[in-house]
Every structure is written in structure tokens, then in C-alpha cells.
Amino acid sequence: MREWSRYVYTCLFYIAVPILLVRLWWRGRESAGYRRNWWQRFGFVPKVSSRSGPPLWIHAVSLGETIAIAPLVQRLLDQYPDLPIVMTSMTPTGKARAESLFGDHIQHFYCPYDLPDALSRFIKRLNPLGCLVVETELWPNMVAACEAQKVPLMVANARLSARSARGYHRVKSLAYPMMQRLNYLVAQSDADADRFRQLGVPNERIAVSGSIKFDIHVDSAQRREGELLKQRLTERFVCMLASSHSDEEAQFLAASQSMLARFPQLLLLIVPRHPERFESVYQYFVDQLGMAAVARRSLPASVTDSTRVVVGDTLGEMLLFYTAADVVVMGGSFVDVGGHNPVEPAAVKTPVFMGPFYHNFAVICDAMVESGGMAYVESMSQALEKTASMMVEPAPLLGMGAAAFAYAESQRGALDRLFLQVEKRLINPPV
């Protein structure tokens, strides 16, 4: 009876399978990767065999989580070259990023849906020594399947906003047993750790490492590439809308119209969050401003002196974009998404304006604002007004960038702490 809610949840999930398949096909119209290898989502993967032993399974749901865990994966490959690594994700962008970063040094599959038979099949074919889940991608049947097949499961870089915690509490009969099954959890902050404790994770299974996002490494070559990109953008003042979602581009353009008239040296750089929106976002700005005023990063020659907007329609270049930008307006924070990671721009001394919806990164954002490296704004208009004042008087802009960088540097070290826990709990666990 203790598991009745998971039983009901599972029945509803099975009923929803036809809808999930239709959704895959529908999303595949714009991103063909959703239609490829769809059978892997039901656990049909080749058996993983290696003379080096069982693999470590790392689940990073999408592009952001893949980028976040990449330094840990690289360190594992360097220090345990004989350890097979299998990565899973749910999105084609996550898959593409993992394969571009690590090539044939890892194997990649789509993660099965949260169905008991699919997960049992997948785990039996994988036979992993452990499972490392990145951030908050927790599913009841996935956790239960790992427990049933004696696969230790650790959550890495775990974060849980107050709003998400309230959501878990509303389904506590489903969430609490799942949380109690976790073998270990490495939280980003004390606040995250406290929320997980309140949801049932035993205190002795929790550690706090800080966020591994701060351990991003920007080498001199990457900085030079960013500076070269700035030159190709005709050395103008670049205001970047980063990781934008639907409607944020329209808000951004409306707020910047008067600035485009006042400041001919202003260039808007728009980088949509989801690659399948690249084309529609480009077309939106063409419709609003005319083809001559809009360029694409994928076509460098299209950037001219008359360009007012550049659409960042490439993958894997966010650090370059942040380096080329003078100021970043963070997407996902002007619609109710929860904001996106402000650490990457901070690592290259680029200040950030964050909108009112930032709950996914509340601890980091509050600390960055307190350090003087970031500012909260209530609207796109306020963000662009502040940008305009900084174009006239750039000293505050430079001060914000320096403060953001200093704060990011002060928070390094989480990767070392997480790596030690992975070694201790998954690779070389106590007998």
C-alpha cells in the first residue's frame, strides 16, 4: 500500500505512451533527432560489454545539464581511462553535445521513459556499476529500478527551488519514497540540501559541494575567439539576449526600439534557448526589421555595418557569445521558466541583467547581486534602460563585470568535491 501512488502514476504513464510517441513525431518536424533511435526510449539498447568492467551511467537530461557535467566526465576519462562511461539524455541537443565533446570515448543512448519494463530492460543491458543523475532529473520508477537491481544512484550538483519543493510536497506519497531511495545526493547549496532533507532524503546521505557550474574553464584561446567574434560584429556595443524563450524576443525588440534609433552603434545579439527555434526567431526579426538589418551567426558574411540584429543560430558557442557581448539580458527570466545560468557570462567578466523569474538559480543570483556582479530588473524595458545609461557612462558596466568575475572565481572548487564523492560512492565504494 505504501507504493499505491507509484502504481497509479505508472498506469497513467503507460496510458500516455501513444501521446508521447505522437509528441516525438511532432517535435521531429523541426528537430529530426527526436524521431531517431526512438526505441531507445523504451530500453531497447545494445548490451554494453567491456573487458574493463561495468560502465558508469551518467544521466544529463538536456543540453544545459550535459554542459554542466562535462568537466566531471572529462576528469573521469583522464583519471580512469579504462572506466566505460554511458551517457543518457532526453533531447537531441544533449545527445549532440555529449557526442561532440567526447566522441567515441563514451557511449550515448536516449534515456528510457519512466516505465518499469523499459528501465528494467535498459539496466539489465547496461549492467552499470552506478548511476549519476545530474541536478534534478528524478523519476520514481527510475530510482526504484536502480534500487531493485542494486545499482547505487547519486544525484550530482543537485538543486531544488522553493517552488519545486512545494510541488514535490503536493505529491508527497510519490515523492517521499523516491527521495528515501537515493543512495547519495551532492547539493549545490545548504538551502538545496535542507529542501531535500524535508522531502525525505536521509541527512547522512547528503553533502554540499557548491555548484560545479563555477568550475568552468575559459582558456586564452577561447577568449581570443570571443574577441575575434567581437571584431566580426563590427566592434559595436553588443547587448545579448541569452537563452531566450518564446515571447522574450518580442519583449526584447519592443524594449530596444528607441535605443536602436538613439544608438547606431548598438548591436543586438539574440541566442534562442532551443535550436529548433533558430529559424522562426530569425524570420521574426526579418519580418520586423527587414532582411538587410538581420544577420545569422552561421553566415558570418551576412554581418555588415547596416546589421542591427544577429541571431546566434549555432551550437556550442555560448562562451564566445558571452565574451563578445558587453552586457547580457538573461532569457528564461522574463517568462515563467525560472531563469538560466548566470555563471558563464560572469566567468568572462560580462555583467548580467536578470528578470523577475529566476527561481532556478535563486541562491547564485542573490549572491551575485549582493556582490555587485549582477542586477535584477522587473522588465525588458528596465534592462534596456540600464543598458542605455551604461552605454553613455561605461564605468558601472566595467565594475559589474569585474565584480561578477571575482564572485565566480571565489566559488570554484565544487568539481573537486563532487569528484571525490563519485570516487567514494560509485567507482570505489566501501565493501
Short mmCIF file of C-alpha atoms in Angstrom, two decimals:
data_model
loop_
_atom_site.label_atom_id
_atom_site.label_comp_id
_atom_site.label_asym_id
_atom_site.label_seq_id
_atom_site.Cartn_x
_atom_site.Cartn_y
_atom_site.Cartn_z
CA MET A 1 0.00 0.00 0.00
CA ARG A 2 2.93 2.34 0.60
CA GLU A 3 3.55 2.32 -3.17
CA TRP A 4 -0.05 2.82 -4.30
CA SER A 5 0.65 6.27 -5.74
CA ARG A 6 3.58 4.97 -7.82
CA TYR A 7 1.29 2.21 -9.10
CA VAL A 8 -1.33 4.80 -10.17
CA TYR A 9 1.40 7.04 -11.64
CA THR A 10 2.78 4.08 -13.64
CA CYS A 11 -0.64 3.14 -15.02
CA LEU A 12 -1.20 6.73 -16.16
CA PHE A 13 2.27 6.79 -17.75
CA TYR A 14 1.50 3.64 -19.76
CA ILE A 15 -1.80 5.15 -20.90
CA ALA A 16 0.12 8.24 -22.05
CA VAL A 17 2.60 6.28 -24.21
CA PRO A 18 0.70 6.88 -27.51
CA ILE A 19 0.68 10.61 -26.73
CA LEU A 20 4.43 10.52 -26.07
CA LEU A 21 5.05 8.85 -29.43
CA VAL A 22 2.90 11.41 -31.24
CA ARG A 23 4.79 14.17 -29.43
CA LEU A 24 8.13 12.71 -30.55
CA TRP A 25 6.91 12.63 -34.14
CA TRP A 26 5.55 16.18 -33.87
CA ARG A 27 8.77 17.60 -32.41
CA GLY A 28 10.67 15.72 -35.09
CA ARG A 29 9.22 18.07 -37.72
CA GLU A 30 11.66 20.77 -36.60
CA SER A 31 14.35 18.62 -34.97
CA ALA A 32 14.78 15.27 -36.73
CA GLY A 33 16.76 13.89 -33.79
CA TYR A 34 13.50 13.30 -31.88
CA ARG A 35 12.50 10.68 -34.44
CA ARG A 36 15.83 8.88 -34.44
CA ASN A 37 16.52 5.92 -32.13
CA TRP A 38 13.09 6.31 -30.55
CA TRP A 39 13.19 2.65 -29.47
CA GLN A 40 15.97 3.51 -27.01
CA ARG A 41 13.35 5.40 -25.01
CA PHE A 42 11.79 2.02 -24.26
CA GLY A 43 15.04 0.43 -23.12
CA PHE A 44 15.96 -1.28 -26.39
CA VAL A 45 19.69 -0.63 -26.46
CA PRO A 46 22.53 -2.99 -27.35
CA LYS A 47 24.10 -4.87 -24.48
CA VAL A 48 27.07 -2.94 -23.15
CA SER A 49 30.03 -5.22 -22.71
CA SER A 50 33.58 -4.23 -21.84
CA ARG A 51 36.66 -6.11 -20.74
CA SER A 52 37.24 -3.18 -18.36
CA GLY A 53 34.12 -3.99 -16.37
CA PRO A 54 30.66 -2.44 -15.97
CA PRO A 55 30.12 1.16 -17.10
CA LEU A 56 29.24 4.24 -15.11
CA TRP A 57 25.85 5.56 -16.21
CA ILE A 58 25.58 9.38 -16.27
CA HIS A 59 22.17 10.90 -16.98
CA ALA A 60 22.11 14.54 -18.11
CA VAL A 61 18.60 15.32 -19.31
CA SER A 62 19.41 18.04 -21.87
CA LEU A 63 21.99 20.44 -23.24
CA GLY A 64 22.43 22.53 -20.07
CA GLU A 65 22.99 19.54 -17.81
CA THR A 66 25.38 17.98 -20.35
CA ILE A 67 27.49 21.13 -20.39
CA ALA A 68 27.39 21.33 -16.59
CA ILE A 69 28.64 17.77 -16.05
CA ALA A 70 31.15 17.78 -18.93
CA PRO A 71 34.16 18.77 -16.74
CA LEU A 72 33.45 15.84 -14.40
CA VAL A 73 33.15 13.43 -17.34
CA GLN A 74 36.45 14.67 -18.75
CA ARG A 75 38.17 14.22 -15.40
CA LEU A 76 36.80 10.67 -15.14
CA LEU A 77 38.11 9.90 -18.64
CA ASP A 78 41.52 11.32 -17.73
CA GLN A 79 41.91 9.60 -14.36
CA TYR A 80 40.04 6.36 -15.10
CA PRO A 81 40.82 5.73 -18.79
CA ASP A 82 39.64 2.11 -18.53
CA LEU A 83 36.27 3.03 -17.00
CA PRO A 84 33.49 2.71 -19.60
CA ILE A 85 31.05 5.63 -19.48
CA VAL A 86 27.50 5.61 -20.83
CA MET A 87 25.69 8.95 -21.01
CA THR A 88 21.97 9.36 -21.50
CA SER A 89 19.79 12.36 -22.25
CA MET A 90 16.24 13.07 -23.34
CA THR A 91 16.92 15.64 -26.08
CA PRO A 92 18.81 15.60 -29.39
CA THR A 93 20.76 18.70 -28.33
CA GLY A 94 22.01 16.92 -25.22
CA LYS A 95 22.99 13.90 -27.32
CA ALA A 96 24.74 16.04 -29.93
CA ARG A 97 26.69 17.96 -27.29
CA ALA A 98 27.82 14.82 -25.46
CA GLU A 99 28.99 13.21 -28.70
CA SER A 100 30.76 16.35 -29.90
CA LEU A 101 32.59 16.73 -26.58
CA PHE A 102 33.63 13.12 -26.04
CA GLY A 103 33.26 11.29 -29.35
CA ASP A 104 33.80 7.56 -29.07
CA HIS A 105 35.27 7.87 -25.56
CA ILE A 106 31.71 7.40 -24.30
CA GLN A 107 28.55 5.67 -25.45
CA HIS A 108 25.34 7.65 -25.65
CA PHE A 109 21.71 6.50 -25.59
CA TYR A 110 18.38 8.18 -25.07
CA CYS A 111 17.19 7.57 -21.54
CA PRO A 112 14.14 5.29 -21.26
CA TYR A 113 10.80 6.73 -20.30
CA ASP A 114 9.87 6.21 -16.66
CA LEU A 115 8.24 2.82 -17.32
CA PRO A 116 9.23 -0.20 -15.19
CA ASP A 117 9.72 -2.63 -18.08
CA ALA A 118 11.72 -0.13 -20.15
CA LEU A 119 14.00 0.72 -17.24
CA SER A 120 14.47 -2.91 -16.20
CA ARG A 121 15.41 -3.82 -19.77
CA PHE A 122 17.79 -0.88 -20.05
CA ILE A 123 19.57 -1.53 -16.74
CA LYS A 124 19.98 -5.25 -17.46
CA ARG A 125 21.55 -4.48 -20.83
CA LEU A 126 23.77 -1.80 -19.34
CA ASN A 127 24.68 -3.53 -16.08
CA PRO A 128 26.10 -0.26 -14.66
CA LEU A 129 28.28 -0.05 -11.58
CA GLY A 130 26.35 3.08 -10.61
CA CYS A 131 24.09 5.84 -11.88
CA LEU A 132 24.92 9.55 -11.63
CA VAL A 133 21.92 11.82 -12.20
CA VAL A 134 22.69 15.49 -12.94
CA GLU A 135 20.79 18.17 -11.00
CA THR A 136 17.07 17.35 -10.52
CA GLU A 137 16.11 14.80 -13.16
CA LEU A 138 14.49 12.37 -10.73
CA TRP A 139 11.78 9.89 -11.75
CA PRO A 140 10.07 7.46 -9.33
CA ASN A 141 10.38 4.30 -11.44
CA MET A 142 13.94 5.08 -12.46
CA VAL A 143 15.00 5.39 -8.83
CA ALA A 144 13.05 2.26 -7.86
CA ALA A 145 14.54 0.25 -10.76
CA CYS A 146 18.07 1.18 -9.68
CA GLU A 147 17.29 0.05 -6.15
CA ALA A 148 15.73 -3.22 -7.35
CA GLN A 149 18.78 -4.07 -9.45
CA LYS A 150 21.23 -2.91 -6.78
CA VAL A 151 22.60 -0.01 -8.82
CA PRO A 152 23.68 2.81 -6.45
CA LEU A 153 22.23 6.15 -7.53
CA MET A 154 23.79 9.53 -6.76
CA VAL A 155 22.38 12.94 -7.63
CA ALA A 156 25.14 15.37 -8.61
CA ASN A 157 25.03 19.18 -8.49
CA ALA A 158 21.52 18.82 -7.04
CA ARG A 159 19.34 21.87 -6.84
CA LEU A 160 15.76 22.30 -5.73
CA SER A 161 13.99 25.63 -5.78
CA ALA A 162 11.41 26.50 -3.15
CA ARG A 163 8.71 26.33 -5.80
CA SER A 164 9.79 22.87 -6.99
CA ALA A 165 9.93 21.68 -3.37
CA ARG A 166 6.32 22.79 -2.90
CA GLY A 167 5.40 20.77 -5.98
CA TYR A 168 7.05 17.65 -4.55
CA HIS A 169 5.25 18.16 -1.24
CA ARG A 170 1.92 18.20 -3.09
CA VAL A 171 2.63 14.65 -4.31
CA LYS A 172 4.48 13.50 -1.20
CA SER A 173 3.11 9.95 -1.36
CA LEU A 174 5.00 9.61 -4.65
CA ALA A 175 7.98 11.86 -3.92
CA TYR A 176 8.94 10.80 -0.40
CA PRO A 177 9.59 7.09 -1.16
CA MET A 178 11.63 8.15 -4.19
CA MET A 179 13.76 10.54 -2.14
CA GLN A 180 14.31 7.96 0.59
CA ARG A 181 15.69 5.52 -2.00
CA LEU A 182 18.51 7.84 -3.13
CA ASN A 183 21.89 6.44 -2.14
CA TYR A 184 23.62 9.81 -2.09
CA LEU A 185 22.97 13.41 -3.02
CA VAL A 186 25.51 16.20 -3.55
CA ALA A 187 23.67 19.52 -3.29
CA GLN A 188 24.70 22.88 -4.68
CA SER A 189 23.87 24.82 -1.51
CA ASP A 190 22.76 24.47 2.10
CA ALA A 191 19.29 25.69 1.10
CA ASP A 192 19.01 22.96 -1.55
CA ALA A 193 20.21 20.36 0.96
CA ASP A 194 17.60 21.46 3.52
CA ARG A 195 14.78 21.15 0.97
CA PHE A 196 15.88 17.63 0.05
CA ARG A 197 16.02 16.68 3.76
CA GLN A 198 12.45 17.92 4.21
CA LEU A 199 11.41 15.68 1.33
CA GLY A 200 12.83 12.59 2.98
CA VAL A 201 16.46 12.23 1.88
CA PRO A 202 18.33 10.94 4.97
CA ASN A 203 20.73 13.52 6.35
CA GLU A 204 23.69 11.10 6.30
CA ARG A 205 23.28 10.72 2.53
CA ILE A 206 23.62 14.43 1.75
CA ALA A 207 26.72 16.52 1.10
CA VAL A 208 27.06 20.13 -0.08
CA SER A 209 29.69 20.87 -2.72
CA GLY A 210 28.70 24.20 -4.24
CA SER A 211 27.78 24.46 -7.91
CA ILE A 212 30.10 22.82 -10.44
CA LYS A 213 28.98 25.49 -12.89
CA PHE A 214 31.56 27.77 -11.25
CA ASP A 215 34.39 25.44 -12.28
CA ILE A 216 34.06 26.42 -15.91
CA HIS A 217 37.45 26.89 -17.56
CA VAL A 218 37.90 29.65 -20.12
CA ASP A 219 41.32 29.43 -21.72
CA SER A 220 43.17 32.12 -23.63
CA ALA A 221 42.25 30.57 -26.98
CA GLN A 222 38.54 30.82 -26.19
CA ARG A 223 38.98 34.43 -25.10
CA ARG A 224 40.77 35.24 -28.36
CA GLU A 225 37.97 33.59 -30.34
CA GLY A 226 35.44 35.73 -28.48
CA GLU A 227 37.43 38.86 -29.22
CA LEU A 228 37.64 37.90 -32.89
CA LEU A 229 33.88 37.41 -32.93
CA LYS A 230 33.53 40.88 -31.45
CA GLN A 231 35.60 42.24 -34.34
CA ARG A 232 33.43 40.40 -36.86
CA LEU A 233 30.43 42.03 -35.21
CA THR A 234 31.95 45.34 -36.34
CA GLU A 235 33.22 46.31 -32.84
CA ARG A 236 29.87 47.76 -31.80
CA PHE A 237 28.26 47.72 -28.37
CA VAL A 238 26.65 44.27 -28.13
CA CYS A 239 23.58 43.70 -25.96
CA MET A 240 22.87 39.96 -25.85
CA LEU A 241 19.58 38.24 -25.10
CA ALA A 242 20.80 34.82 -23.96
CA SER A 243 18.86 31.53 -23.99
CA SER A 244 15.62 33.24 -24.94
CA HIS A 245 12.21 31.58 -24.90
CA SER A 246 9.07 32.27 -26.89
CA ASP A 247 7.78 35.84 -26.39
CA GLU A 248 11.05 37.09 -24.92
CA GLU A 249 12.35 38.08 -28.36
CA ALA A 250 9.25 40.22 -28.92
CA GLN A 251 9.65 41.81 -25.47
CA PHE A 252 13.33 42.49 -26.20
CA LEU A 253 12.72 44.06 -29.60
CA ALA A 254 9.89 46.25 -28.30
CA ALA A 255 12.07 47.49 -25.43
CA SER A 256 15.05 48.18 -27.69
CA GLN A 257 13.29 50.10 -30.48
CA SER A 258 14.03 53.55 -29.09
CA MET A 259 17.64 52.53 -28.34
CA LEU A 260 18.19 51.34 -31.91
CA ALA A 261 17.15 54.81 -33.07
CA ARG A 262 19.29 56.64 -30.49
CA PHE A 263 22.43 54.50 -30.68
CA PRO A 264 23.54 53.50 -34.17
CA GLN A 265 26.49 51.67 -32.57
CA LEU A 266 24.14 49.24 -30.74
CA LEU A 267 24.00 45.65 -31.99
CA LEU A 268 21.50 43.12 -30.62
CA LEU A 269 22.65 39.51 -30.34
CA ILE A 270 19.81 37.02 -29.87
CA VAL A 271 20.59 33.40 -28.90
CA PRO A 272 17.43 31.26 -28.59
CA ARG A 273 17.47 28.56 -25.93
CA HIS A 274 16.21 25.80 -28.23
CA PRO A 275 17.86 25.12 -31.62
CA GLU A 276 14.54 24.19 -33.24
CA ARG A 277 13.54 27.86 -32.82
CA PHE A 278 16.56 29.29 -34.66
CA GLU A 279 14.74 29.61 -37.98
CA SER A 280 11.49 31.04 -36.60
CA VAL A 281 13.34 33.61 -34.46
CA TYR A 282 15.42 34.70 -37.45
CA GLN A 283 12.28 35.03 -39.55
CA TYR A 284 10.56 37.04 -36.81
CA PHE A 285 13.30 39.69 -36.81
CA VAL A 286 13.38 39.76 -40.61
CA ASP A 287 9.63 40.40 -40.64
CA GLN A 288 10.01 43.18 -38.08
CA LEU A 289 13.19 44.91 -39.28
CA GLY A 290 13.80 43.76 -42.85
CA MET A 291 16.34 41.30 -44.19
CA ALA A 292 19.15 43.86 -44.51
CA ALA A 293 19.07 44.56 -40.77
CA VAL A 294 19.25 40.92 -39.61
CA ALA A 295 22.21 38.53 -39.83
CA ARG A 296 22.95 34.97 -38.73
CA ARG A 297 26.00 33.72 -36.87
CA SER A 298 26.04 30.66 -39.16
CA LEU A 299 26.58 33.04 -42.10
CA PRO A 300 29.39 35.37 -40.90
CA ALA A 301 29.45 37.33 -44.16
CA SER A 302 25.87 38.46 -43.51
CA VAL A 303 27.05 40.82 -40.72
CA THR A 304 27.53 44.32 -42.21
CA ASP A 305 27.52 47.91 -40.98
CA SER A 306 23.75 48.01 -41.53
CA THR A 307 23.11 44.94 -39.35
CA ARG A 308 21.13 45.70 -36.19
CA VAL A 309 20.36 42.14 -35.04
CA VAL A 310 22.44 38.96 -35.15
CA VAL A 311 20.75 35.64 -34.43
CA GLY A 312 23.11 33.18 -32.74
CA ASP A 313 21.99 30.06 -34.61
CA THR A 314 24.93 27.78 -33.78
CA LEU A 315 25.58 25.23 -31.03
CA GLY A 316 28.48 25.14 -28.60
CA GLU A 317 29.40 28.84 -28.87
CA MET A 318 27.75 30.40 -25.82
CA LEU A 319 31.09 31.29 -24.22
CA LEU A 320 32.12 33.01 -27.43
CA PHE A 321 28.87 34.95 -27.48
CA TYR A 322 29.25 35.94 -23.83
CA THR A 323 32.82 37.10 -24.48
CA ALA A 324 31.74 39.18 -27.47
CA ALA A 325 28.84 40.76 -25.56
CA ASP A 326 29.09 43.93 -23.48
CA VAL A 327 26.01 43.12 -21.42
CA VAL A 328 23.73 40.07 -21.15
CA VAL A 329 19.98 40.08 -20.64
CA MET A 330 19.27 36.56 -19.37
CA GLY A 331 16.46 34.69 -21.06
CA GLY A 332 14.06 32.43 -19.24
CA SER A 333 13.69 35.12 -16.58
CA PHE A 334 11.11 37.30 -18.36
CA VAL A 335 8.69 34.40 -18.81
CA ASP A 336 7.86 31.92 -16.06
CA VAL A 337 10.69 29.49 -16.79
CA GLY A 338 12.98 30.22 -13.85
CA GLY A 339 15.98 31.84 -15.50
CA HIS A 340 19.23 30.38 -16.80
CA ASN A 341 22.80 30.09 -15.58
CA PRO A 342 24.49 33.49 -14.98
CA VAL A 343 27.88 31.95 -14.16
CA GLU A 344 29.16 31.60 -17.74
CA PRO A 345 28.93 35.33 -18.54
CA ALA A 346 30.43 36.09 -15.13
CA ALA A 347 33.41 33.87 -16.00
CA VAL A 348 34.25 36.20 -18.92
CA LYS A 349 33.53 39.44 -17.00
CA THR A 350 30.23 40.19 -18.73
CA PRO A 351 27.54 41.67 -16.45
CA VAL A 352 24.01 40.24 -16.41
CA PHE A 353 20.52 41.65 -16.04
CA MET A 354 18.12 39.03 -14.66
CA GLY A 355 14.35 39.33 -14.91
CA PRO A 356 11.76 38.57 -12.21
CA PHE A 357 11.61 34.78 -12.81
CA TYR A 358 14.93 33.44 -11.55
CA HIS A 359 13.89 30.74 -9.07
CA ASN A 360 16.01 28.01 -10.73
CA PHE A 361 19.18 29.90 -9.75
CA ALA A 362 17.93 31.89 -6.76
CA VAL A 363 20.90 31.20 -4.45
CA ILE A 364 23.51 32.02 -7.11
CA CYS A 365 21.59 35.07 -8.35
CA ASP A 366 21.10 36.56 -4.89
CA ALA A 367 24.80 36.13 -4.12
CA MET A 368 25.86 37.66 -7.45
CA VAL A 369 23.57 40.64 -6.95
CA GLU A 370 24.96 41.13 -3.45
CA SER A 371 28.50 41.02 -4.86
CA GLY A 372 27.62 43.74 -7.37
CA GLY A 373 28.13 41.48 -10.39
CA MET A 374 24.51 41.27 -11.49
CA ALA A 375 21.32 43.32 -11.29
CA TYR A 376 17.67 42.36 -11.05
CA VAL A 377 15.19 44.11 -13.34
CA GLU A 378 11.43 43.92 -13.49
CA SER A 379 11.06 44.11 -17.27
CA MET A 380 12.92 44.13 -20.56
CA SER A 381 12.35 47.88 -20.71
CA GLN A 382 14.18 48.38 -17.43
CA ALA A 383 17.04 46.15 -18.62
CA LEU A 384 17.41 48.20 -21.80
CA GLU A 385 17.16 51.50 -19.92
CA LYS A 386 20.04 50.42 -17.69
CA THR A 387 21.96 49.30 -20.76
CA ALA A 388 21.43 52.72 -22.38
CA SER A 389 22.78 54.51 -19.32
CA MET A 390 25.84 52.25 -19.34
CA MET A 391 26.46 53.00 -23.00
CA VAL A 392 26.64 56.67 -22.07
CA GLU A 393 28.70 56.08 -18.91
CA PRO A 394 30.54 52.73 -19.13
CA ALA A 395 32.29 52.77 -15.73
CA PRO A 396 29.44 50.99 -13.87
CA LEU A 397 29.38 48.35 -16.62
CA LEU A 398 33.07 47.59 -16.16
CA GLY A 399 32.60 47.49 -12.39
CA MET A 400 29.76 44.98 -12.66
CA GLY A 401 31.81 42.77 -14.97
CA ALA A 402 34.79 42.78 -12.61
CA ALA A 403 32.58 42.02 -9.60
CA ALA A 404 30.86 39.15 -11.45
CA PHE A 405 34.22 37.63 -12.34
CA ALA A 406 35.55 38.00 -8.78
CA TYR A 407 32.48 36.28 -7.35
CA ALA A 408 32.65 33.41 -9.87
CA GLU A 409 36.34 32.86 -9.09
CA SER A 410 35.65 32.78 -5.35
CA GLN A 411 33.19 29.90 -5.75
CA ARG A 412 35.48 27.45 -7.52
CA GLY A 413 36.20 24.00 -6.07
CA ALA A 414 32.84 22.22 -6.31
CA LEU A 415 34.12 19.96 -9.08
CA ASP A 416 36.91 18.60 -6.86
CA ARG A 417 34.46 17.90 -4.05
CA LEU A 418 31.98 16.18 -6.37
CA PHE A 419 34.69 14.08 -8.00
CA LEU A 420 35.78 12.76 -4.60
CA GLN A 421 32.21 11.74 -3.79
CA VAL A 422 31.81 9.96 -7.14
CA GLU A 423 35.03 8.05 -6.50
CA LYS A 424 33.97 7.13 -2.98
CA ARG A 425 30.32 6.26 -3.62
CA LEU A 426 30.23 4.85 -7.16
CA ILE A 427 33.66 3.91 -8.51
CA ASN A 428 35.36 2.59 -5.37
CA PRO A 429 32.51 2.09 -2.87
CA PRO A 430 33.25 0.58 0.53
CA VAL A 431 32.66 -3.17 0.60
#
